[in-house]
Coordinates of C-alpha atoms and ligand atoms in Angstrom, one line a residue:
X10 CA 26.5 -3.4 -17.7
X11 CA 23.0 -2.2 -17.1
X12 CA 22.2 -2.2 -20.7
X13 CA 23.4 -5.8 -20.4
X14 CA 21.4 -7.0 -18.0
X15 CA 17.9 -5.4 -20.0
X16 CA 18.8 -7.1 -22.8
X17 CA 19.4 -10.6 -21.3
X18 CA 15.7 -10.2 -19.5
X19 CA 14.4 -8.6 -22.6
X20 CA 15.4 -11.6 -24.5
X21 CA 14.6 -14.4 -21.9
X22 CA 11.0 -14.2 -20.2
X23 CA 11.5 -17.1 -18.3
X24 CA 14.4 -16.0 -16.3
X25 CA 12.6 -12.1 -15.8
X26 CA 9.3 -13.8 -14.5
X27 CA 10.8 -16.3 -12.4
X28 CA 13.8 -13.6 -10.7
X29 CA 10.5 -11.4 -10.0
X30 CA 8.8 -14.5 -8.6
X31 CA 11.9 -15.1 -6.0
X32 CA 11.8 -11.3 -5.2
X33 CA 8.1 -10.8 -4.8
X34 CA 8.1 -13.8 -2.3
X35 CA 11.3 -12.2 -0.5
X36 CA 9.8 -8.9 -0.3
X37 CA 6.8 -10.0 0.9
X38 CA 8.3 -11.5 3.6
X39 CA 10.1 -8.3 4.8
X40 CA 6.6 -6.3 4.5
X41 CA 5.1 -8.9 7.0
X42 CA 8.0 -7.6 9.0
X43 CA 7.2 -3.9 8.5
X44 CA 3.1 -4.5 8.8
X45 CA 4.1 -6.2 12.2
X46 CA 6.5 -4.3 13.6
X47 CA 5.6 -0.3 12.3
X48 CA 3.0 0.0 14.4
X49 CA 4.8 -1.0 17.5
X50 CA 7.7 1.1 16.9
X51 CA 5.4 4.3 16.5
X52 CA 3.5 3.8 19.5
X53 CA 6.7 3.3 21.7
X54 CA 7.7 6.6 19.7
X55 CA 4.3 8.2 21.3
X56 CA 4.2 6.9 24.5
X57 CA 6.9 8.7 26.9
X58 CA 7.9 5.3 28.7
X59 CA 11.7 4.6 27.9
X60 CA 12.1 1.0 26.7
X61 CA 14.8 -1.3 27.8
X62 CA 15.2 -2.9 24.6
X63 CA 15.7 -2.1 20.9
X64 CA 12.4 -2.5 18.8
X65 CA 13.0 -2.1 14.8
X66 CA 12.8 -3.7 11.4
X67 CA 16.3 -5.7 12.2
X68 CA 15.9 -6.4 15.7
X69 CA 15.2 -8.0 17.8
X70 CA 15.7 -11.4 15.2
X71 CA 12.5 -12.7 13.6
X72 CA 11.1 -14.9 16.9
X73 CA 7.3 -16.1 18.0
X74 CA 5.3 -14.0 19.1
X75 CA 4.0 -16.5 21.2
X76 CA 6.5 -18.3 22.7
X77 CA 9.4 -15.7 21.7
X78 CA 11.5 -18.3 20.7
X79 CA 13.9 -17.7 17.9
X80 CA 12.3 -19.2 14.5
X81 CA 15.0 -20.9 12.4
X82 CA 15.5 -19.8 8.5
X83 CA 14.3 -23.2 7.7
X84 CA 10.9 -22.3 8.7
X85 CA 10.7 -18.6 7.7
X86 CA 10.8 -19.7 3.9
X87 CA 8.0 -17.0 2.7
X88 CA 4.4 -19.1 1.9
X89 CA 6.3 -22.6 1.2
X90 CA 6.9 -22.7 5.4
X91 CA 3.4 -21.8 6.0
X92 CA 2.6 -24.5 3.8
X93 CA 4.8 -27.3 5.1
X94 CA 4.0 -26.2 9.2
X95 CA 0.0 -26.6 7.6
X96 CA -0.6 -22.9 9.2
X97 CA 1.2 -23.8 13.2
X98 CA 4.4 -22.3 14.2
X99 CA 7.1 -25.1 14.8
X100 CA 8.0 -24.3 18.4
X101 CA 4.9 -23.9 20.4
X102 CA 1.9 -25.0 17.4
X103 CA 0.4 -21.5 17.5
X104 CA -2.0 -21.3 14.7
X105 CA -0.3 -18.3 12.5
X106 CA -2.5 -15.5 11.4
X107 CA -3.6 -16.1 7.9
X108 CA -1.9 -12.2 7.3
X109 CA 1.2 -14.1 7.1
X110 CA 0.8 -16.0 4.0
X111 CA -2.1 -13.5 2.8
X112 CA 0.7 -10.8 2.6
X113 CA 3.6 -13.1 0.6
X114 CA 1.1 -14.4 -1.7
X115 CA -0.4 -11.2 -2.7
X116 CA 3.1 -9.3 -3.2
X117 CA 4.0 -12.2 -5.1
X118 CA 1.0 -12.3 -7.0
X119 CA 1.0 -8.1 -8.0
X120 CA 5.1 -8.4 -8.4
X121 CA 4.1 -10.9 -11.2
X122 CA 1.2 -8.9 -12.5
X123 CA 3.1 -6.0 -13.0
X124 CA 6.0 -7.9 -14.6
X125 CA 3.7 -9.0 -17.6
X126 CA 1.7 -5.7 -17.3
X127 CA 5.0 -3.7 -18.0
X128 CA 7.9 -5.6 -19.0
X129 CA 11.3 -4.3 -18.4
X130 CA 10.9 -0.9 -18.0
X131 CA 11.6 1.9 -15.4
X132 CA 7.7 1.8 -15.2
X133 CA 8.1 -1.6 -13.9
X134 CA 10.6 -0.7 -11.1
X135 CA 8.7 2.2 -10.6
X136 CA 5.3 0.7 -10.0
X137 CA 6.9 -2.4 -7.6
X138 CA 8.0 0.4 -5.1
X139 CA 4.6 2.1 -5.1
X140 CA 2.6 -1.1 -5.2
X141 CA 4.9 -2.8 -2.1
X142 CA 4.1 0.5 -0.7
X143 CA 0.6 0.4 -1.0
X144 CA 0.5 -3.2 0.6
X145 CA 2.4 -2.3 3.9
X146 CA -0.4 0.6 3.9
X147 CA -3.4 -1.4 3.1
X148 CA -3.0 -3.7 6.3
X149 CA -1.7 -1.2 8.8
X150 CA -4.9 0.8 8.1
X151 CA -6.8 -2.2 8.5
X152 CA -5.7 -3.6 11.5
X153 CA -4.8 0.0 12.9
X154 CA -6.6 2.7 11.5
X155 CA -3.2 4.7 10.5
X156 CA -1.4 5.6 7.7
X157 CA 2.4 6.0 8.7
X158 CA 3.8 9.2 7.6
X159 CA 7.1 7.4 7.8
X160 CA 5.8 5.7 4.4
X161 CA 3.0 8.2 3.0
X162 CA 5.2 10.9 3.0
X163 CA 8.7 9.1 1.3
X164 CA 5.7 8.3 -1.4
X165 CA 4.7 11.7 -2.5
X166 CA 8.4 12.4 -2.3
X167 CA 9.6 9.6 -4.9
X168 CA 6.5 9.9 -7.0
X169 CA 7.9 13.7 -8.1
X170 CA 11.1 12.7 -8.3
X171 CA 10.3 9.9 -10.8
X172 CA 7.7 12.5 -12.9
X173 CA 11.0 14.3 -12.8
X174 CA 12.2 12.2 -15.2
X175 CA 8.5 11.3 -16.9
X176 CA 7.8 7.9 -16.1
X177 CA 4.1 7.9 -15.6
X178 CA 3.4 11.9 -16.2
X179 CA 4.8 15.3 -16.8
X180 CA 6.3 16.7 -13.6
X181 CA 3.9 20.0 -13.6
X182 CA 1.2 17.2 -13.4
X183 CA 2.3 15.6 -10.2
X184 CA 3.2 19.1 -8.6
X185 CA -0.5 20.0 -8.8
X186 CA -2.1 16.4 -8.1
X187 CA 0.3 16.2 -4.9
X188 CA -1.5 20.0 -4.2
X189 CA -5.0 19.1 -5.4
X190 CA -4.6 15.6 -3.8
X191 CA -4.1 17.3 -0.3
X192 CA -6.4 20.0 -0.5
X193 CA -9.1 17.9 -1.4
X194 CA -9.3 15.3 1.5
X195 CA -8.3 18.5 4.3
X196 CA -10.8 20.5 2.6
X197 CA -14.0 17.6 3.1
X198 CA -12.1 16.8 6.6
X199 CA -12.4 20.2 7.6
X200 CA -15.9 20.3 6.7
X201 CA -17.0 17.3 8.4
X202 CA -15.6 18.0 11.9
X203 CA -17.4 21.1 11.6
X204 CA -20.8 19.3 10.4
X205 CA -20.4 16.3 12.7
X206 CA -18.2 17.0 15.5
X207 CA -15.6 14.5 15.4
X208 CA -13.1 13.2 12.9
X209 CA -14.5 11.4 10.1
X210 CA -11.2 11.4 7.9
X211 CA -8.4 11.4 8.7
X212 CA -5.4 13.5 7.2
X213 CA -3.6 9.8 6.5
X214 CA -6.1 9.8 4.1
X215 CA -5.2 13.4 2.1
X216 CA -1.6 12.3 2.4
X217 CA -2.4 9.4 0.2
X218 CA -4.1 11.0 -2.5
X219 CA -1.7 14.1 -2.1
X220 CA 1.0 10.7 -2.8
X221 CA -1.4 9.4 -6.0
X222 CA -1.8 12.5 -7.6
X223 CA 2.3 13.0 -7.1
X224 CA 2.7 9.8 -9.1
X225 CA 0.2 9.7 -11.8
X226 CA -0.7 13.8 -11.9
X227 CA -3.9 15.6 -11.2
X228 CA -5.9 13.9 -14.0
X229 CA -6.4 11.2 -12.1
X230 CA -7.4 12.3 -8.7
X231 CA -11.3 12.3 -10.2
X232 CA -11.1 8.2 -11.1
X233 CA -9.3 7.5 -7.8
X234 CA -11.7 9.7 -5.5
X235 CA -14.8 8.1 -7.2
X236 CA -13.4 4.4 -7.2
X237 CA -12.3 4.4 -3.0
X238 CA -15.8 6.5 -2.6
X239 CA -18.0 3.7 -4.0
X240 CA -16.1 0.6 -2.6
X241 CA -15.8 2.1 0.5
X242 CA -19.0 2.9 0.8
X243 CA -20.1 -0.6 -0.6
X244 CA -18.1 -2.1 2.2
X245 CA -19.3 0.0 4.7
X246 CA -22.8 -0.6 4.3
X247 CA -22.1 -4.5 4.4
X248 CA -20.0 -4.0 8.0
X249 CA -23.3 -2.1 9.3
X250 CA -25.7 -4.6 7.9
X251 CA -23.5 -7.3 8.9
X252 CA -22.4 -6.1 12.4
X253 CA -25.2 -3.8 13.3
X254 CA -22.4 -1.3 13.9
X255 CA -23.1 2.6 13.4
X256 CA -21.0 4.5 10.8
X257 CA -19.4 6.3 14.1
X258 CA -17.0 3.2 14.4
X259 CA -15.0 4.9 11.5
X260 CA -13.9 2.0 8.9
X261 CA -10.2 2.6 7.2
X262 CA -10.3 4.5 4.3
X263 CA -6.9 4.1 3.4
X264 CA -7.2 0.5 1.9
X265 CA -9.9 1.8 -0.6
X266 CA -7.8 4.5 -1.9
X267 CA -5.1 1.9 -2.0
X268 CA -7.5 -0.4 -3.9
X269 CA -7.9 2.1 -6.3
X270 CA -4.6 3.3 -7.0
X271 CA -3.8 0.2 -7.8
X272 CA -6.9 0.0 -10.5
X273 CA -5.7 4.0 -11.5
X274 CA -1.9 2.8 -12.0
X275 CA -3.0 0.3 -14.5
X276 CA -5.6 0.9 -16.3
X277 CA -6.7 4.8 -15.4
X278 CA -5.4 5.7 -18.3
X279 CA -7.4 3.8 -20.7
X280 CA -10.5 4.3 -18.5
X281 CA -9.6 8.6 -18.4
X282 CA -9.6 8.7 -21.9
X283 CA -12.7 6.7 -22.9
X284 CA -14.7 9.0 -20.7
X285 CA -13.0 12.0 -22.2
X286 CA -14.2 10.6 -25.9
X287 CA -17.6 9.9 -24.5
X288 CA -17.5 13.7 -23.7
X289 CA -16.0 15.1 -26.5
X290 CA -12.6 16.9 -23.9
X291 CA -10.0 16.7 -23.3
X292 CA -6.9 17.4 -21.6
Ligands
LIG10 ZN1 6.2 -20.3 19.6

Protein backbone atom coordinates (compact mmCIF):
# COMPACT_ATOMS: atom_id res chain seq x y z
CA UNK A 1 0.00 0.00 0.00
CA UNK A 2 2.68 2.35 1.11
CA UNK A 3 5.03 1.30 -1.46
CA UNK A 4 2.10 2.16 -3.74
CA UNK A 5 1.58 5.36 -2.90
CA UNK A 6 5.82 6.26 -3.32
CA UNK A 7 5.65 5.01 -6.49
CA UNK A 8 2.62 6.89 -7.87
CA UNK A 9 4.35 10.28 -6.37
CA UNK A 10 7.62 9.09 -7.46
CA UNK A 11 6.33 8.77 -10.97
CA UNK A 12 4.05 11.95 -11.08
CA UNK A 13 5.59 15.40 -9.79
CA UNK A 14 2.74 17.15 -10.45
CA UNK A 15 0.41 15.45 -8.18
CA UNK A 16 3.47 15.29 -5.16
CA UNK A 17 4.02 19.20 -5.46
CA UNK A 18 0.64 20.22 -5.66
CA UNK A 19 -0.70 17.53 -2.50
CA UNK A 20 2.28 19.30 -0.57
CA UNK A 21 0.94 22.70 -1.75
CA UNK A 22 -2.77 21.85 -0.24
CA UNK A 23 -1.02 20.61 2.95
CA UNK A 24 1.50 23.35 3.46
CA UNK A 25 -1.39 25.91 3.13
CA UNK A 26 -3.56 23.64 5.62
CA UNK A 27 -0.88 23.30 8.12
CA UNK A 28 -0.10 26.67 8.09
CA UNK A 29 -3.26 27.56 9.06
CA UNK A 30 -3.38 25.27 12.12
CA UNK A 31 0.20 26.87 13.24
CA UNK A 32 -1.52 30.40 13.16
CA UNK A 33 -3.71 28.56 15.64
CA UNK A 34 -0.92 27.19 17.83
CA UNK A 35 1.33 30.68 17.44
CA UNK A 36 -2.04 32.32 18.78
CA UNK A 37 -3.32 30.36 21.14
CA UNK A 38 0.18 28.62 22.95
CA UNK A 39 1.03 31.39 24.65
CA UNK A 40 -2.34 31.94 26.18
CA UNK A 41 -2.73 28.54 27.30
CA UNK A 42 0.70 28.62 29.25
CA UNK A 43 0.14 31.70 30.98
CA UNK A 44 -3.36 30.61 32.22
CA UNK A 45 -1.23 27.40 33.16
CA UNK A 46 1.07 29.94 35.28
CA UNK A 47 -1.19 32.15 36.76
CA UNK A 48 -3.21 30.46 39.68
CA UNK A 49 -6.67 32.08 38.67
CA UNK A 50 -9.15 29.23 37.68
CA UNK A 51 -10.77 30.03 34.32
CA UNK A 52 -14.34 29.54 33.59
CA UNK A 53 -13.86 28.47 30.17
CA UNK A 54 -11.89 25.96 28.15
CA UNK A 55 -8.81 27.63 26.28
CA UNK A 56 -6.98 25.00 23.70
CA UNK A 57 -6.01 24.35 20.15
CA UNK A 58 -9.76 22.95 19.44
CA UNK A 59 -11.70 25.26 21.47
CA UNK A 60 -13.22 27.50 21.82
CA UNK A 61 -14.06 27.44 17.54
CA UNK A 62 -11.84 29.64 15.43
CA UNK A 63 -13.85 33.30 16.22
CA UNK A 64 -12.54 37.29 16.01
CA UNK A 65 -10.61 38.31 18.30
CA UNK A 66 -12.26 41.45 17.97
CA UNK A 67 -15.64 41.09 17.90
CA UNK A 68 -15.52 37.26 19.03
CA UNK A 69 -17.88 36.40 16.50
CA UNK A 70 -17.76 32.99 15.08
CA UNK A 71 -15.72 33.21 11.50
CA UNK A 72 -17.38 30.97 8.94
CA UNK A 73 -15.15 28.25 6.92
CA UNK A 74 -15.74 30.36 3.94
CA UNK A 75 -13.57 32.92 5.18
CA UNK A 76 -10.81 30.92 7.05
CA UNK A 77 -9.60 29.61 3.57
CA UNK A 78 -5.65 29.86 4.51
CA UNK A 79 -4.03 33.12 2.41
CA UNK A 80 -6.88 32.94 -0.50
CA UNK A 81 -9.46 34.55 2.46
CA UNK A 82 -6.90 37.03 3.37
CA UNK A 83 -6.83 37.86 -0.10
CA UNK A 84 -10.42 38.13 -1.03
CA UNK A 85 -11.36 40.15 2.58
CA UNK A 86 -8.10 42.58 1.11
CA UNK A 87 -6.58 42.08 4.76
CA UNK A 88 -10.28 43.05 7.06
CA UNK A 89 -12.11 40.49 8.92
CA UNK A 90 -15.67 39.97 7.44
CA UNK A 91 -17.69 40.71 10.65
CA UNK A 92 -16.43 43.79 12.23
CA UNK A 93 -13.55 45.08 9.25
CA UNK A 94 -10.65 44.69 11.77
CA UNK A 95 -7.56 45.00 9.82
CA UNK A 96 -5.96 41.35 10.36
CA UNK A 97 -2.34 41.20 11.46
CA UNK A 98 -0.09 40.59 8.52
CA UNK A 99 1.10 37.26 10.88
CA UNK A 100 -1.85 35.75 9.51
CA UNK A 101 -0.94 35.40 5.94
CA UNK A 102 2.91 35.85 6.77
CA UNK A 103 2.61 32.49 8.57
CA UNK A 104 0.46 30.31 5.65
CA UNK A 105 2.56 31.71 2.98
CA UNK A 106 5.88 30.92 4.51
CA UNK A 107 4.83 27.20 5.53
CA UNK A 108 3.56 26.90 2.20
CA UNK A 109 6.51 28.27 0.66
CA UNK A 110 9.38 25.89 2.93
CA UNK A 111 6.67 22.78 2.58
CA UNK A 112 7.42 23.32 -1.25
CA UNK A 113 11.07 23.98 -0.91
CA UNK A 114 11.63 21.00 0.89
CA UNK A 115 9.46 18.90 -1.52
CA UNK A 116 11.95 19.76 -4.51
CA UNK A 117 14.92 19.82 -1.98
CA UNK A 118 14.22 16.16 -1.05
CA UNK A 119 11.81 14.31 -3.00
CA UNK A 120 9.87 11.49 -1.58
CA UNK A 121 11.81 10.38 1.10
CA UNK A 122 11.64 9.83 4.90
CA UNK A 123 14.02 12.89 4.87
CA UNK A 124 11.17 14.80 3.44
CA UNK A 125 8.61 13.80 6.10
CA UNK A 126 11.25 14.20 8.51
CA UNK A 127 12.32 17.65 7.78
CA UNK A 128 8.32 19.03 7.29
CA UNK A 129 7.96 18.14 11.10
CA UNK A 130 11.07 19.94 12.20
CA UNK A 131 10.65 22.85 9.82
CA UNK A 132 6.66 23.38 10.87
CA UNK A 133 8.30 23.16 14.26
CA UNK A 134 10.71 25.68 13.90
CA UNK A 135 7.95 28.18 12.48
CA UNK A 136 5.53 27.92 15.55
CA UNK A 137 8.94 28.62 17.46
CA UNK A 138 10.23 31.41 15.44
CA UNK A 139 7.08 33.75 16.12
CA UNK A 140 6.29 32.86 19.64
CA UNK A 141 9.84 33.92 20.49
CA UNK A 142 9.25 36.94 18.62
CA UNK A 143 6.22 38.16 19.74
CA UNK A 144 6.88 36.50 23.28
CA UNK A 145 10.28 35.94 24.24
CA UNK A 146 9.65 32.08 24.95
CA UNK A 147 10.44 28.94 23.63
CA UNK A 148 7.58 26.41 24.72
CA UNK A 149 8.96 23.33 26.24
CA UNK A 150 5.74 21.72 25.22
CA UNK A 151 7.40 21.93 21.48
CA UNK A 152 11.32 22.18 22.15
CA UNK A 153 11.32 19.28 24.13
CA UNK A 154 8.92 16.70 21.82
CA UNK A 155 11.89 18.01 19.20
CA UNK A 156 14.92 16.67 20.77
CA UNK A 157 12.73 13.74 21.51
CA UNK A 158 11.78 12.85 17.77
CA UNK A 159 15.03 13.99 16.38
CA UNK A 160 16.79 10.67 18.31
CA UNK A 161 14.27 8.68 17.54
CA UNK A 162 14.51 9.27 13.75
CA UNK A 163 18.68 9.10 14.02
CA UNK A 164 17.45 5.84 15.48
CA UNK A 165 16.75 4.79 12.23
CA UNK A 166 19.56 7.12 10.36
CA UNK A 167 17.77 9.61 8.46
CA UNK A 168 19.97 12.64 8.73
CA UNK A 169 22.92 10.99 11.12
CA UNK A 170 24.15 8.18 13.11
CA UNK A 171 22.31 7.91 16.43
CA UNK A 172 25.69 8.24 18.64
CA UNK A 173 25.80 11.57 16.79
CA UNK A 174 22.56 13.05 17.95
CA UNK A 175 23.12 11.55 21.53
CA UNK A 176 26.16 13.74 21.93
CA UNK A 177 24.86 16.92 19.84
CA UNK A 178 21.56 16.76 22.12
CA UNK A 179 24.46 16.78 25.23
CA UNK A 180 26.89 19.17 23.63
CA UNK A 181 23.86 21.30 22.33
CA UNK A 182 22.72 21.79 26.07
CA UNK A 183 25.80 22.14 27.71
CA UNK A 184 26.92 24.70 25.49
CA UNK A 185 24.11 27.48 25.78
CA UNK A 186 23.81 26.60 30.08
CA UNK A 187 27.42 26.72 30.16
CA UNK A 188 27.67 30.70 28.37
CA UNK A 189 24.15 31.28 30.35
CA UNK A 190 25.73 30.42 33.47
CA UNK A 191 28.54 32.59 32.82
CA UNK A 192 26.80 35.64 31.82
CA UNK A 193 24.41 35.86 34.85
CA UNK A 194 27.48 35.71 36.82
CA UNK A 195 29.35 38.46 34.62
CA UNK A 196 26.28 40.72 34.12
CA UNK A 197 23.79 40.06 36.77
CA UNK A 198 20.76 39.16 34.96
CA UNK A 199 19.71 36.69 32.32
CA UNK A 200 21.01 37.25 29.05
CA UNK A 201 19.96 33.72 27.50
CA UNK A 202 17.69 32.02 28.22
CA UNK A 203 17.57 28.08 28.69
CA UNK A 204 14.79 28.05 25.62
CA UNK A 205 17.68 28.84 23.91
CA UNK A 206 20.04 25.52 25.03
CA UNK A 207 16.93 23.52 24.54
CA UNK A 208 16.99 24.30 20.87
CA UNK A 209 20.33 23.61 20.05
CA UNK A 210 20.24 20.60 22.58
CA UNK A 211 17.03 19.80 19.78
CA UNK A 212 19.51 20.68 16.56
CA UNK A 213 22.33 18.78 17.54
CA UNK A 214 19.59 15.75 18.32
CA UNK A 215 18.61 15.92 14.64
CA UNK A 216 21.61 16.56 12.60
CA UNK A 217 24.43 15.32 15.40
CA UNK A 218 27.23 17.14 17.06
CA UNK A 219 29.03 18.10 13.84
CA UNK A 220 26.88 20.65 13.27
CA UNK A 221 26.44 22.58 16.44
CA UNK A 222 29.84 24.75 15.30
CA UNK A 223 27.91 26.00 11.76
CA UNK A 224 24.58 26.60 13.65
CA UNK A 225 26.23 28.42 16.77
CA UNK A 226 28.24 30.72 14.39
CA UNK A 227 25.27 31.35 11.82
CA UNK A 228 22.43 32.50 14.81
CA UNK A 229 25.67 34.41 16.49
CA UNK A 230 26.27 36.67 13.48
CA UNK A 231 22.66 37.27 12.33
CA UNK A 232 21.71 37.87 15.66
CA UNK A 233 24.06 40.11 16.33
CA UNK A 234 23.56 41.83 12.83
CA UNK A 235 20.05 42.37 13.82
CA UNK A 236 20.68 43.44 17.09
CA UNK A 237 22.87 46.18 16.32
CA UNK A 238 20.27 47.52 13.63
CA UNK A 239 17.30 47.38 16.61
CA UNK A 240 19.83 49.60 18.79
CA UNK A 241 20.81 51.90 15.97
CA UNK A 242 17.28 51.95 14.89
CA UNK A 243 15.46 52.24 18.21
CA UNK A 244 18.11 53.74 20.44
CA UNK A 245 17.31 50.75 22.62
CA UNK A 246 20.17 49.34 24.98
CA UNK A 247 21.15 45.56 24.56
CA UNK A 248 19.43 45.19 28.15
CA UNK A 249 15.96 44.94 26.30
CA UNK A 250 17.04 41.23 25.51
CA UNK A 251 16.11 40.55 21.62
CA UNK A 252 14.89 36.62 20.93
CA UNK A 253 17.39 34.44 20.16
CA UNK A 254 15.46 31.67 19.37
CA UNK A 255 14.38 32.80 15.75
CA UNK A 256 18.22 33.10 14.76
CA UNK A 257 18.94 29.68 15.86
CA UNK A 258 15.77 28.71 14.03
CA UNK A 259 17.07 30.71 11.01
CA UNK A 260 20.00 28.71 11.02
CA UNK A 261 18.83 25.37 11.42
CA UNK A 262 16.96 25.76 8.76
CA UNK A 263 20.30 26.89 6.59
CA UNK A 264 22.18 23.66 8.71
CA UNK A 265 19.28 21.23 7.60
CA UNK A 266 19.93 21.89 4.01
CA UNK A 267 22.90 22.74 3.05
CA UNK A 268 25.30 22.18 6.44
CA UNK A 269 26.39 19.44 5.08
CA UNK A 270 27.96 20.71 1.96
CA UNK A 271 29.12 23.83 3.72
CA UNK A 272 30.83 21.27 6.85
CA UNK A 273 32.69 19.44 4.43
CA UNK A 274 34.14 22.30 2.21
CA UNK A 275 35.59 23.81 5.35
CA UNK A 276 36.85 20.44 6.43
CA UNK A 277 38.80 20.18 2.80
CA UNK A 278 39.93 23.73 3.20
CA UNK A 279 41.53 22.25 6.40
CA UNK A 280 42.78 19.12 5.46
CA UNK A 281 40.19 17.09 8.66
CA UNK A 282 38.09 15.48 9.00
CA UNK A 283 35.52 13.67 10.81
ZN1 LIG B 1 -14.93 40.83 14.22
Amino acid sequence: MLENVVLLLQSNQALFFSLVGVLGLCVGSFLNVVVYRLPIMLERQWTPITYETTFNLVLPRSHCPACKKNILPLHNIPLLSYLFLKGKSACCSQSIPLRYPLIELSTFAISLFLAIHYGVSWQFVAALGFLWSLLVLFFIDLEHKILPDNITLPLLWTGLLINSFQVFTSLENAVYGAVFGYSFFWIIAFFYQRWRGFEGLGLGDAKLLSACGAWFGWQMLPLIVVLSSFTGTVAGLIYILKKRGSLREAIPFGPFIALAAFITMVWGQNIVSAYCNLFHVSF
